[in-house]
Coordinates of C-alpha atoms in Angstrom, one line a residue:
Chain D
X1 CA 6.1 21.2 -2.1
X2 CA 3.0 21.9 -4.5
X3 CA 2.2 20.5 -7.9
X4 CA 5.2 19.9 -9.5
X5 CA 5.2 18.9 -13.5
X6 CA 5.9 15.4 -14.2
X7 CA 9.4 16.2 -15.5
X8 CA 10.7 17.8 -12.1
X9 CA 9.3 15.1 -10.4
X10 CA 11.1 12.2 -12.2
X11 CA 14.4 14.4 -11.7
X12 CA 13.6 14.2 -8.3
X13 CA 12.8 11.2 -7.6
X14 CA 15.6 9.6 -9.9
X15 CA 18.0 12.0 -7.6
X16 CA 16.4 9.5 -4.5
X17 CA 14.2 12.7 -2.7
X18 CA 11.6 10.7 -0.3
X19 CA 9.1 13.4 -1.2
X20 CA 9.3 13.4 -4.9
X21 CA 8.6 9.8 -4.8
X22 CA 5.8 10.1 -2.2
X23 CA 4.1 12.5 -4.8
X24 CA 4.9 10.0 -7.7
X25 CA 2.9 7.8 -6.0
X26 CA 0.1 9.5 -5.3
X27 CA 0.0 10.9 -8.9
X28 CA 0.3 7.4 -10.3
X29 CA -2.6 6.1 -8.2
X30 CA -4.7 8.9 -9.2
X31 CA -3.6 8.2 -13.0
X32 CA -4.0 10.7 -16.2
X33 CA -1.8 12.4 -19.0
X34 CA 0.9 13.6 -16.1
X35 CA 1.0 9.8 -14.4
X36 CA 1.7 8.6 -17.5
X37 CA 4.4 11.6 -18.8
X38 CA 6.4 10.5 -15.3
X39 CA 6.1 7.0 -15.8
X40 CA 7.7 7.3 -19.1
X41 CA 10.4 9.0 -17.7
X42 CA 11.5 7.1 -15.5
X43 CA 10.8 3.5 -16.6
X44 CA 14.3 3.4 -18.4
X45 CA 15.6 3.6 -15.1
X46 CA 14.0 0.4 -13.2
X47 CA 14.8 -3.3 -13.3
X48 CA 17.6 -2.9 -10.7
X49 CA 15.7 -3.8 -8.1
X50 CA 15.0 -7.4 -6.1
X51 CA 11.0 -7.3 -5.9
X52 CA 9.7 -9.7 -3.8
X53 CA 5.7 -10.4 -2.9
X54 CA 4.8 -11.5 0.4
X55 CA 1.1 -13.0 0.5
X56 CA -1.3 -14.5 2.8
X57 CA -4.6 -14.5 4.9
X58 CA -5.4 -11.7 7.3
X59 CA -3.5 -12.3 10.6
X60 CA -0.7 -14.5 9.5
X61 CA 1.8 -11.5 10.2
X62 CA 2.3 -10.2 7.4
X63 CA 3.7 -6.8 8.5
X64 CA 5.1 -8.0 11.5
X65 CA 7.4 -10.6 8.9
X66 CA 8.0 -7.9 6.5
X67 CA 8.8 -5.6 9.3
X68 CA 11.3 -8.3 10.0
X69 CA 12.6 -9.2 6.5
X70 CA 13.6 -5.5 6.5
X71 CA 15.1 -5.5 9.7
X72 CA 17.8 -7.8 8.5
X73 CA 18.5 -6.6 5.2
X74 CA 18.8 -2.8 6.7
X75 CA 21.4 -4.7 9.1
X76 CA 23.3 -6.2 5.6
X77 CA 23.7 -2.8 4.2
X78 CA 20.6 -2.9 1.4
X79 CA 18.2 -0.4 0.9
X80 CA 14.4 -1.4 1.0
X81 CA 10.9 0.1 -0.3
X82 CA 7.9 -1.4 1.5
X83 CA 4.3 -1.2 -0.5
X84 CA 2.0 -2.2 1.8
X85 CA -1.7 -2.7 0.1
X86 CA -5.0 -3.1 2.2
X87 CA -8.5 -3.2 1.0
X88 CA -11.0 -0.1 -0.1
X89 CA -14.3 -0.2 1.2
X90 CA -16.4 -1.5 -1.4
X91 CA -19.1 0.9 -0.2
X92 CA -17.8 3.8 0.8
X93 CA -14.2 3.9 -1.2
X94 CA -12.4 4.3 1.8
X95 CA -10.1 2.6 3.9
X96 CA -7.9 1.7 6.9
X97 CA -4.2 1.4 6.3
X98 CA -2.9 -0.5 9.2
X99 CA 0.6 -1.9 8.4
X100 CA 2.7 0.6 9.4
X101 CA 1.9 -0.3 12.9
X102 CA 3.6 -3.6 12.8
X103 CA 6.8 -1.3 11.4
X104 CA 7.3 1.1 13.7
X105 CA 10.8 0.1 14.2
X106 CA 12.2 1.0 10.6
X107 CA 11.2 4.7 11.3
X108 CA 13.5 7.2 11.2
X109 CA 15.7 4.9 8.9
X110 CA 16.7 6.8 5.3
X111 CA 17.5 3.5 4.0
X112 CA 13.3 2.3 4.3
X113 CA 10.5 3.9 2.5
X114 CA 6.9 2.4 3.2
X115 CA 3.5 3.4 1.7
X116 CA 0.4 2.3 2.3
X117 CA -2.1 1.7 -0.3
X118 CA -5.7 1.4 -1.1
X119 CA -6.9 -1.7 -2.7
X120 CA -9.6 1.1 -4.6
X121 CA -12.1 -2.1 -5.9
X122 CA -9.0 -4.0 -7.7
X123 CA -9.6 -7.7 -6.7
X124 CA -6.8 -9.8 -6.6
X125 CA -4.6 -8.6 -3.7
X126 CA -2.9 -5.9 -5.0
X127 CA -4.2 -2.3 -6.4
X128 CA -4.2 -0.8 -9.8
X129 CA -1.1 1.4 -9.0
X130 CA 1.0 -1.3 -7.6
X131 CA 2.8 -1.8 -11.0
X132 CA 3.0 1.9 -11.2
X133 CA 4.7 2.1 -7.4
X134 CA 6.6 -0.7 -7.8
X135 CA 8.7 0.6 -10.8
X136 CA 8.9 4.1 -8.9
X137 CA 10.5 2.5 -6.0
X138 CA 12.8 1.2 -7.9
X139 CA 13.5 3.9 -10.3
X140 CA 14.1 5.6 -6.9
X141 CA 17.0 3.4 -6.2
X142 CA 15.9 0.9 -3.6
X143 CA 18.1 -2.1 -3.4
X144 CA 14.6 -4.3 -2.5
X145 CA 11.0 -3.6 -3.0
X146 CA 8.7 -6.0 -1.1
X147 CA 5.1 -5.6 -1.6
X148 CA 2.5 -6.8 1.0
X149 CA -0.5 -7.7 -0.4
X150 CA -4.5 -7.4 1.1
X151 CA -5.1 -10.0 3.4
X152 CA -5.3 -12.9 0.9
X153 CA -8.0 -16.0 0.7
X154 CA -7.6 -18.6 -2.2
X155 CA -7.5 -16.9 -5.0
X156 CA -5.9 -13.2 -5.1
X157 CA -2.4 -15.0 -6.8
X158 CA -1.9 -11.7 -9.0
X159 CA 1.3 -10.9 -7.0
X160 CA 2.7 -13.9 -8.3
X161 CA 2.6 -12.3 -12.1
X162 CA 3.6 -8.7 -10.2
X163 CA 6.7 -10.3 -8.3
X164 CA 9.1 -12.8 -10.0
X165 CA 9.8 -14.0 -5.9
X166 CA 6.4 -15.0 -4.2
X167 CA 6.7 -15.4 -0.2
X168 CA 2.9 -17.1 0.7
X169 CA 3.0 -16.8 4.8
X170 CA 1.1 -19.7 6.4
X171 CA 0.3 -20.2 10.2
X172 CA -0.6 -23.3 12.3
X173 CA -4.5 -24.2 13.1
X174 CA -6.1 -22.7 9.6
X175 CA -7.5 -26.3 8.3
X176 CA -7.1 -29.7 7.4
X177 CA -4.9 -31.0 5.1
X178 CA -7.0 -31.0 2.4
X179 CA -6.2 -27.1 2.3
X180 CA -3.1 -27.5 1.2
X181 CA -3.7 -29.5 -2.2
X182 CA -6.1 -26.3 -3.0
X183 CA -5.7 -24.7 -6.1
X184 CA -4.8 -20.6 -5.8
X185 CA -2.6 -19.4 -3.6
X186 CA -0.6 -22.3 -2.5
X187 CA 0.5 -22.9 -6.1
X188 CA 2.4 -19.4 -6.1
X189 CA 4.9 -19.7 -3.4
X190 CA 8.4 -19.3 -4.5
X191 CA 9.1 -19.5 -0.7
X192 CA 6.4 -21.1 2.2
X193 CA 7.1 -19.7 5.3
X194 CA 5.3 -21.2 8.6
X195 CA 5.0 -18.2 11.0
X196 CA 4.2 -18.0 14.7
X197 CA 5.9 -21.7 14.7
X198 CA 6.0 -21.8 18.3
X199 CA 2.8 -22.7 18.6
X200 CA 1.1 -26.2 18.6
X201 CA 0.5 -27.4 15.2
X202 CA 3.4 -25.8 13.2
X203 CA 4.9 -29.2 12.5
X204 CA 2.0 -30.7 11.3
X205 CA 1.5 -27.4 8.7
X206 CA 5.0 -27.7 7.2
X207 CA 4.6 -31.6 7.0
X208 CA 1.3 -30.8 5.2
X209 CA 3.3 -28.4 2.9
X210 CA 6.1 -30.5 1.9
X211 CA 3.6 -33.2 1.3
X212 CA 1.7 -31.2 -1.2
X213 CA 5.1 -29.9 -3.0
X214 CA 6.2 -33.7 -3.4
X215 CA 3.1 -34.7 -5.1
X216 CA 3.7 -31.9 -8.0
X217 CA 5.3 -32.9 -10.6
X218 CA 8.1 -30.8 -11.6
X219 CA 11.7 -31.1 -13.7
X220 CA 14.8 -31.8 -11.9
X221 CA 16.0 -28.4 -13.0
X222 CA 13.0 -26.5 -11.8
X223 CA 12.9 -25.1 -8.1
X224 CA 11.5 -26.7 -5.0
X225 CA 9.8 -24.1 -2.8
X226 CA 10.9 -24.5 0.6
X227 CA 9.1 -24.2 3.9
X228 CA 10.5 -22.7 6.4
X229 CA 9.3 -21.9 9.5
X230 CA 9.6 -18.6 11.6
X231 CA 8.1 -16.4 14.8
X232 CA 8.3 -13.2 13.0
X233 CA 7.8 -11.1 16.2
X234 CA 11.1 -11.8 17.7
X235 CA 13.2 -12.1 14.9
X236 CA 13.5 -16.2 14.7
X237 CA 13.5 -17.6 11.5
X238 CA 14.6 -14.6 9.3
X239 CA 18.0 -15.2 8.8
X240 CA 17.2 -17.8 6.5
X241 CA 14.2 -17.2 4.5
X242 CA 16.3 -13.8 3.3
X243 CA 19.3 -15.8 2.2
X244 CA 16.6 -18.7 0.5
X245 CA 14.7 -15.2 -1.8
X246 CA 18.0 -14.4 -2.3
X247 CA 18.7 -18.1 -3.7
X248 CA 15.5 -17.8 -5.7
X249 CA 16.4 -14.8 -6.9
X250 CA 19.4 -16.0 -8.4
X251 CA 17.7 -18.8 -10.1
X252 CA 15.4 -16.5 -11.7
X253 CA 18.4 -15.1 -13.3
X254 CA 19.8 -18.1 -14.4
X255 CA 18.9 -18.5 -18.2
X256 CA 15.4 -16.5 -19.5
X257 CA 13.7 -17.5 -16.3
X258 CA 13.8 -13.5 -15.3
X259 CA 12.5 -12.7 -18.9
X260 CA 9.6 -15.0 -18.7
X261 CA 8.6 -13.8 -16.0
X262 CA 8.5 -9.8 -17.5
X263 CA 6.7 -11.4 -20.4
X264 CA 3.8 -12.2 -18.8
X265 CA 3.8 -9.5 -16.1
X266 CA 4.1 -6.7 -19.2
X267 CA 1.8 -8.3 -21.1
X268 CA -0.9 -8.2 -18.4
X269 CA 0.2 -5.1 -17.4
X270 CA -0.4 -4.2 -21.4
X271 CA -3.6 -5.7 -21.5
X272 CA -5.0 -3.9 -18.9
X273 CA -3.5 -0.3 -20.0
X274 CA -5.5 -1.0 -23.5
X275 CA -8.4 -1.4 -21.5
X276 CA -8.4 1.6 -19.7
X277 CA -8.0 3.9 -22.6
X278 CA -10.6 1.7 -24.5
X279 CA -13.0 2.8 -21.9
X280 CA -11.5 6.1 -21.8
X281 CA -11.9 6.7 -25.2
X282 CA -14.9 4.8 -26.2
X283 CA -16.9 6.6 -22.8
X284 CA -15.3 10.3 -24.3
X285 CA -16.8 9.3 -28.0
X286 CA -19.3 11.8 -29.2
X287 CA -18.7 14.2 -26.4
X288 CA -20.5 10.7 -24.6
X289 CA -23.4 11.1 -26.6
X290 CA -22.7 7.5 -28.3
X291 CA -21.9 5.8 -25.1
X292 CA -25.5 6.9 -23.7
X293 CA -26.8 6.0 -26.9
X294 CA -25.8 2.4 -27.0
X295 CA -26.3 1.7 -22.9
X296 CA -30.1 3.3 -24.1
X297 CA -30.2 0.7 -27.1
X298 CA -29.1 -2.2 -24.9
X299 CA -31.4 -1.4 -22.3
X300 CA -34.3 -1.2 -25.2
X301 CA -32.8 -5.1 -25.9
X302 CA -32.4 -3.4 -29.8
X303 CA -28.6 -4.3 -29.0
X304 CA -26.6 -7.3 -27.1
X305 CA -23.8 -6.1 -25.0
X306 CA -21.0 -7.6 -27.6
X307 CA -22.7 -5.4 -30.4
X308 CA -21.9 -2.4 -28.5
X309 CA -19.0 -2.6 -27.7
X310 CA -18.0 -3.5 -31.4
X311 CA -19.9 -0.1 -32.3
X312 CA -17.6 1.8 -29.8
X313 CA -14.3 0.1 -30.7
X314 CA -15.0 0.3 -34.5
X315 CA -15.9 4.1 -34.0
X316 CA -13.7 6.5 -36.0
Chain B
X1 CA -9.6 8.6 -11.6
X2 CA -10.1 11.4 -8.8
X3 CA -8.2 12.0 -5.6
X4 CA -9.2 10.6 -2.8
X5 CA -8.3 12.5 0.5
X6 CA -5.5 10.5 2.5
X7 CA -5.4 11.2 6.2
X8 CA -2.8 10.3 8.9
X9 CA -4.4 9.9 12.2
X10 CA -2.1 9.2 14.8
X11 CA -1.1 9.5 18.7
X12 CA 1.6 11.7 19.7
X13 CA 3.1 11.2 23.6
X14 CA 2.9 8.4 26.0
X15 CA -0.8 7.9 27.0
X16 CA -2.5 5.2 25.5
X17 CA -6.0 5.8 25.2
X18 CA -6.6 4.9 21.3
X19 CA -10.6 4.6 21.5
X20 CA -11.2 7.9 20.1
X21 CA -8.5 7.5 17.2
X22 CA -9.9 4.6 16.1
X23 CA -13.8 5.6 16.1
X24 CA -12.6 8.7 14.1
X25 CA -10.6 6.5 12.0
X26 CA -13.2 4.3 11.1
X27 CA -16.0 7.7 10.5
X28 CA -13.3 9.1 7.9
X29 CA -13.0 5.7 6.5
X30 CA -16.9 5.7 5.9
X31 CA -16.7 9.1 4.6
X32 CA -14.8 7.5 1.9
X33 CA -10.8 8.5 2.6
X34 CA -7.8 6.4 2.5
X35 CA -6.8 6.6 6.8
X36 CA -3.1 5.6 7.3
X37 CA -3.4 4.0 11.3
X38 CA -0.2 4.5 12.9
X39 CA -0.8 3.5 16.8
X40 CA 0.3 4.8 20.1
X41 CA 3.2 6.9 21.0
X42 CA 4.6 8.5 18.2
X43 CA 7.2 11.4 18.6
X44 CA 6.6 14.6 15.9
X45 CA 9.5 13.1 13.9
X46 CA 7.8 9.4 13.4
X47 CA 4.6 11.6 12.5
X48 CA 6.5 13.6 10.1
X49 CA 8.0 11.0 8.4
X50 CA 5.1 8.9 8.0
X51 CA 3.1 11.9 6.8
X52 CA 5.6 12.5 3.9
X53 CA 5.6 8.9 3.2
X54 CA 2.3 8.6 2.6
X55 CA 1.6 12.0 1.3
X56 CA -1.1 12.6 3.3
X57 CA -3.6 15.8 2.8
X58 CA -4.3 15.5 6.5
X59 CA -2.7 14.6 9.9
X60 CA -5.4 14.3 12.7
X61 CA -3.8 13.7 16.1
X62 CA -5.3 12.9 19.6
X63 CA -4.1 13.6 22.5
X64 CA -5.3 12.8 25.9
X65 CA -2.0 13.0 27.8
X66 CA -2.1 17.0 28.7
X67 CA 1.3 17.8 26.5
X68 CA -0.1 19.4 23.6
X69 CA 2.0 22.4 24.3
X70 CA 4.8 20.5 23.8
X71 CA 3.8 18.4 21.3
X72 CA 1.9 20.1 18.8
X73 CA 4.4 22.8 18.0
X74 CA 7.2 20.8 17.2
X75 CA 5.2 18.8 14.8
X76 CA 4.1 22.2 12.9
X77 CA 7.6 23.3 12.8
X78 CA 9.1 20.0 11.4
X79 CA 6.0 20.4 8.7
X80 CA 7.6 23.6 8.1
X81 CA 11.4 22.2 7.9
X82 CA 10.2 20.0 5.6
X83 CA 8.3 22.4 3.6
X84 CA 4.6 20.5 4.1
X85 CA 2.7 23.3 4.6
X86 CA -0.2 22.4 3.1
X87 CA -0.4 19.5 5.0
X88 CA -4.1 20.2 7.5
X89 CA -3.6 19.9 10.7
X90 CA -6.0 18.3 13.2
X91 CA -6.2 18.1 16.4
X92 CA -8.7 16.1 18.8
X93 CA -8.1 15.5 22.9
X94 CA -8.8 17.3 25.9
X95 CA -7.3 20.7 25.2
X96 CA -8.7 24.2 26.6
X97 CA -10.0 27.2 25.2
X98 CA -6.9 29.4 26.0
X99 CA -4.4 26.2 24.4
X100 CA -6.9 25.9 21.5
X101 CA -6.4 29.7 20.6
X102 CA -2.7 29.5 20.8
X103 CA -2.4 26.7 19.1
X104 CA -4.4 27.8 16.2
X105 CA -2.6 31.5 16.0
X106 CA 1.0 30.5 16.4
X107 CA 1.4 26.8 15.9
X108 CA -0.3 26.0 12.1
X109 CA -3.5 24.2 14.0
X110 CA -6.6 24.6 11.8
X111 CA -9.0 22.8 14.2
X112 CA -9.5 21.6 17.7
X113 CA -12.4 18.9 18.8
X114 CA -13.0 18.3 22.3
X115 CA -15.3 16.0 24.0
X116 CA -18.6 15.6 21.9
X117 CA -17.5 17.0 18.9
X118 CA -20.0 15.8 16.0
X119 CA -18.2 13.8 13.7
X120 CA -20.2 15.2 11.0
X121 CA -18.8 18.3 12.0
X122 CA -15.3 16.9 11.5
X123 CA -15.9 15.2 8.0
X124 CA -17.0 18.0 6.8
X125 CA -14.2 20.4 7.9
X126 CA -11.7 17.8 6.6
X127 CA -13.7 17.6 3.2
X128 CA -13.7 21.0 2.9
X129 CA -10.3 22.3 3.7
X130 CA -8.0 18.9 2.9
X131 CA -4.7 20.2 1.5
X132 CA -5.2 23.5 2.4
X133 CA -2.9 23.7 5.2
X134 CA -3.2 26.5 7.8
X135 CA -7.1 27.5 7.8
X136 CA -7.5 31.6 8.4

């Protein structure tokens, strides 16, 4: 399978063909007119999907709770799409893409699809294609699509405006309790999930938790992230934190909770497509003769920064 | 923004010596391409699958266990099945001159590295011909 156009590929892939929506991928992370020309056409098609974020630092298990998560829905009859994101070099561009290991036993299953991706320099914990993949998974018919994010610290909470259902995975022995009244990526969780509870400290993590969820203040109506704990490895745990997304899930549909949620992650998403082509355009002005000009001119200290870009934007 | 090459490096069979995969994992990282890590004992099917999956340009596969023969051509003829011929094929391990000749004529192979291969060497071969499939 070569380069296909953009139109036979969103045939394909709306007709669920694994390849065509490998190649999506790939063309969407790379970007340009014929990204954009497939996105169009199949963007009428998604929304039908349950998209769910799981978060959370580097060794928490992750893959290994996904790998689970997956396990059980495959066993309830739904279809799932796994984006896994790790991070890009920031010197060399590459990367190692390590989940799959941890999800070796959904292979040979038709009813899983997982791809790896490349943080390439987005900050945050997701990559600039995620979007992009996420609404080609799902315009690929996947009953689920669960996105893993990069290792996360404090702060990469953007899979919170990506996925209306936020999973943060926690672990025993990672701090005091002053952690969890941080700001970031504690405030997030839709769902808290304790893995690797069997070992010593798991109580005192979910205590910690529930603690910090009490102090907020919040409207009787409004949803009360559980914490729930699990040893993703063998299985424990799972049962229940699927049927709880499913529950938050089904508050999100409840009255415009759903359409909020788009709201903000479309006009992010919005904001940064403008930005792009901005650059794309204002770098391409002048055959780039105007660009070099005004980096020249701000260099020389003739021009502040704010100037030029005024100059570039303004440019007919 | 460009392409950036995506390489599957993975371990067919039963043994379960990863060192080299990893060390060539990490040079191809540094060289700047997106390595997909899949771990020990993978059958040609698994190795397939994650391949298409990920749309990789590349598979590089080690193999200390002696069953290239056995190996290696079903995982060019399920590349074929599945029409991802232009999928390169590489192949690192302890594999003879007379294997390494079959396996480049008959079995859609386009290099073999033995012990003290220069990873500069390999870089640059998968640089060059990524996506190009069988090398003539």
């Amino acid at each position: 399978m070569n380069n296909l156009d953009s139109a036979t590929l969103a045939a394909q892939l709306l007709g669920g063909h694994r390849h065509a929506l490998a190649r999506a991928i790939t063309l969407a992370e790379t970007g340009g007119a014929e990204a954009r020309a497939l996105l169009g056409a199949v963007y009428p098609h998604t929304g039908g999907a349950l998209v769910v974020g799981v978060t959370g630092a580097p060794g928490a298990g992750k893959s290994t709770f996904v790998n689970a998560l997956a396990q059980h829905w495959r066993a309830a009859g739904r279809t799932i799409a796994i984006l896994a994101v790790d991070p890009s070099s920031p010197f060399s561009g590459g990367a190692i893409l390590g989940d799959r290991i941890r999800m070796q036993p959904l292979g040979g299953d038709p009813g899983v699809f997982v791809r790896s991706m490349a943080s390439r320099g987005r900050l945050g914990g997701i990559a600039h294609a995620t979007d992009d993949a996420v609404a080609l998974m799902d315009a690929a018919g996947f009953d689920v699509v669960v996105i893993e994010t990069v290792g996360a610290g404090q702060s990469e909470v953007e899979i919170a405006a990506t996925a209306p259902t936020t999973v943060v995975i926690e672990t025993p022995g990672t701090g005091d309790d002053v952690q969890s009244i941080k700001a970031g990526i504690l405030e997030i969780a839709d769902v808290f999930v304790v893995n690797k509870a069997d070992r010593e400290g798991a109580d005192s993590v979910i205590r910690n938790l529930q603690t910090m969820l009490r102090l907020a203040e919040r409207s009787v109506s409004s949803w009360m992230p559980p914490v729930l704990p699990a040893v993703a490895l063998r299985g424990e745990g799972i049962a229940a934190i699927a049927a709880t997304i499913d529950q938050h899930y089904a508050y999100m549909l409840q009255g415009e909770r759903l359409r909020v949620h788009a709201q903000a992650r479309v006009e992010r998403a919005l904001a940064l497509s403008v930005q792009e082509l901005a650059v794309t355009r204002a770098r391409a002005h002048g055959g780039g003769a105007t660009w070099r000009q005004l980096v020249e001119r701000v260099i020389a200290r003739q021009i502040d920064p704010y100037s030029a870009a005024d100059v570039l934007l303004d440019a007919p | 923004m460009e392409h950036k090459i995506r390489v599957l490096v993975a371990k067919p069979g039963l043994d379960g010596h990863d060192r080299g995969a990893k060390v060539i994992a990490r040079a191809l990282r540094d060289a700047g391409m997106e390595v997909i890590y899949t771990g020990l004992q993978q059958t040609p099917a698994m190795i397939i699958e994650a391949a298409l999956q990920e749309d990789v340009d590349v598979i590089g596969l080690s193999i200390l266990s002696g069953a290239h023969m056995t190996l290696l051509p079903k995982v060019s003829q399920l590349l074929r099945e599945q029409a991802m011929d232009d999928v390169l094929v590489v192949v690192g391990g302890i594999i003879s001159d007379a294997d390494a000749t079959i396996l480049k004529r008959d079995h859609g192979v386009a290099a073999v590295y033995g012990p003290g291969a220069s990873m500069q060497e390999i870089v640059s071969f998968i640089r060059e011909h990524a996506g190009s499939g069988r090398v003539s």
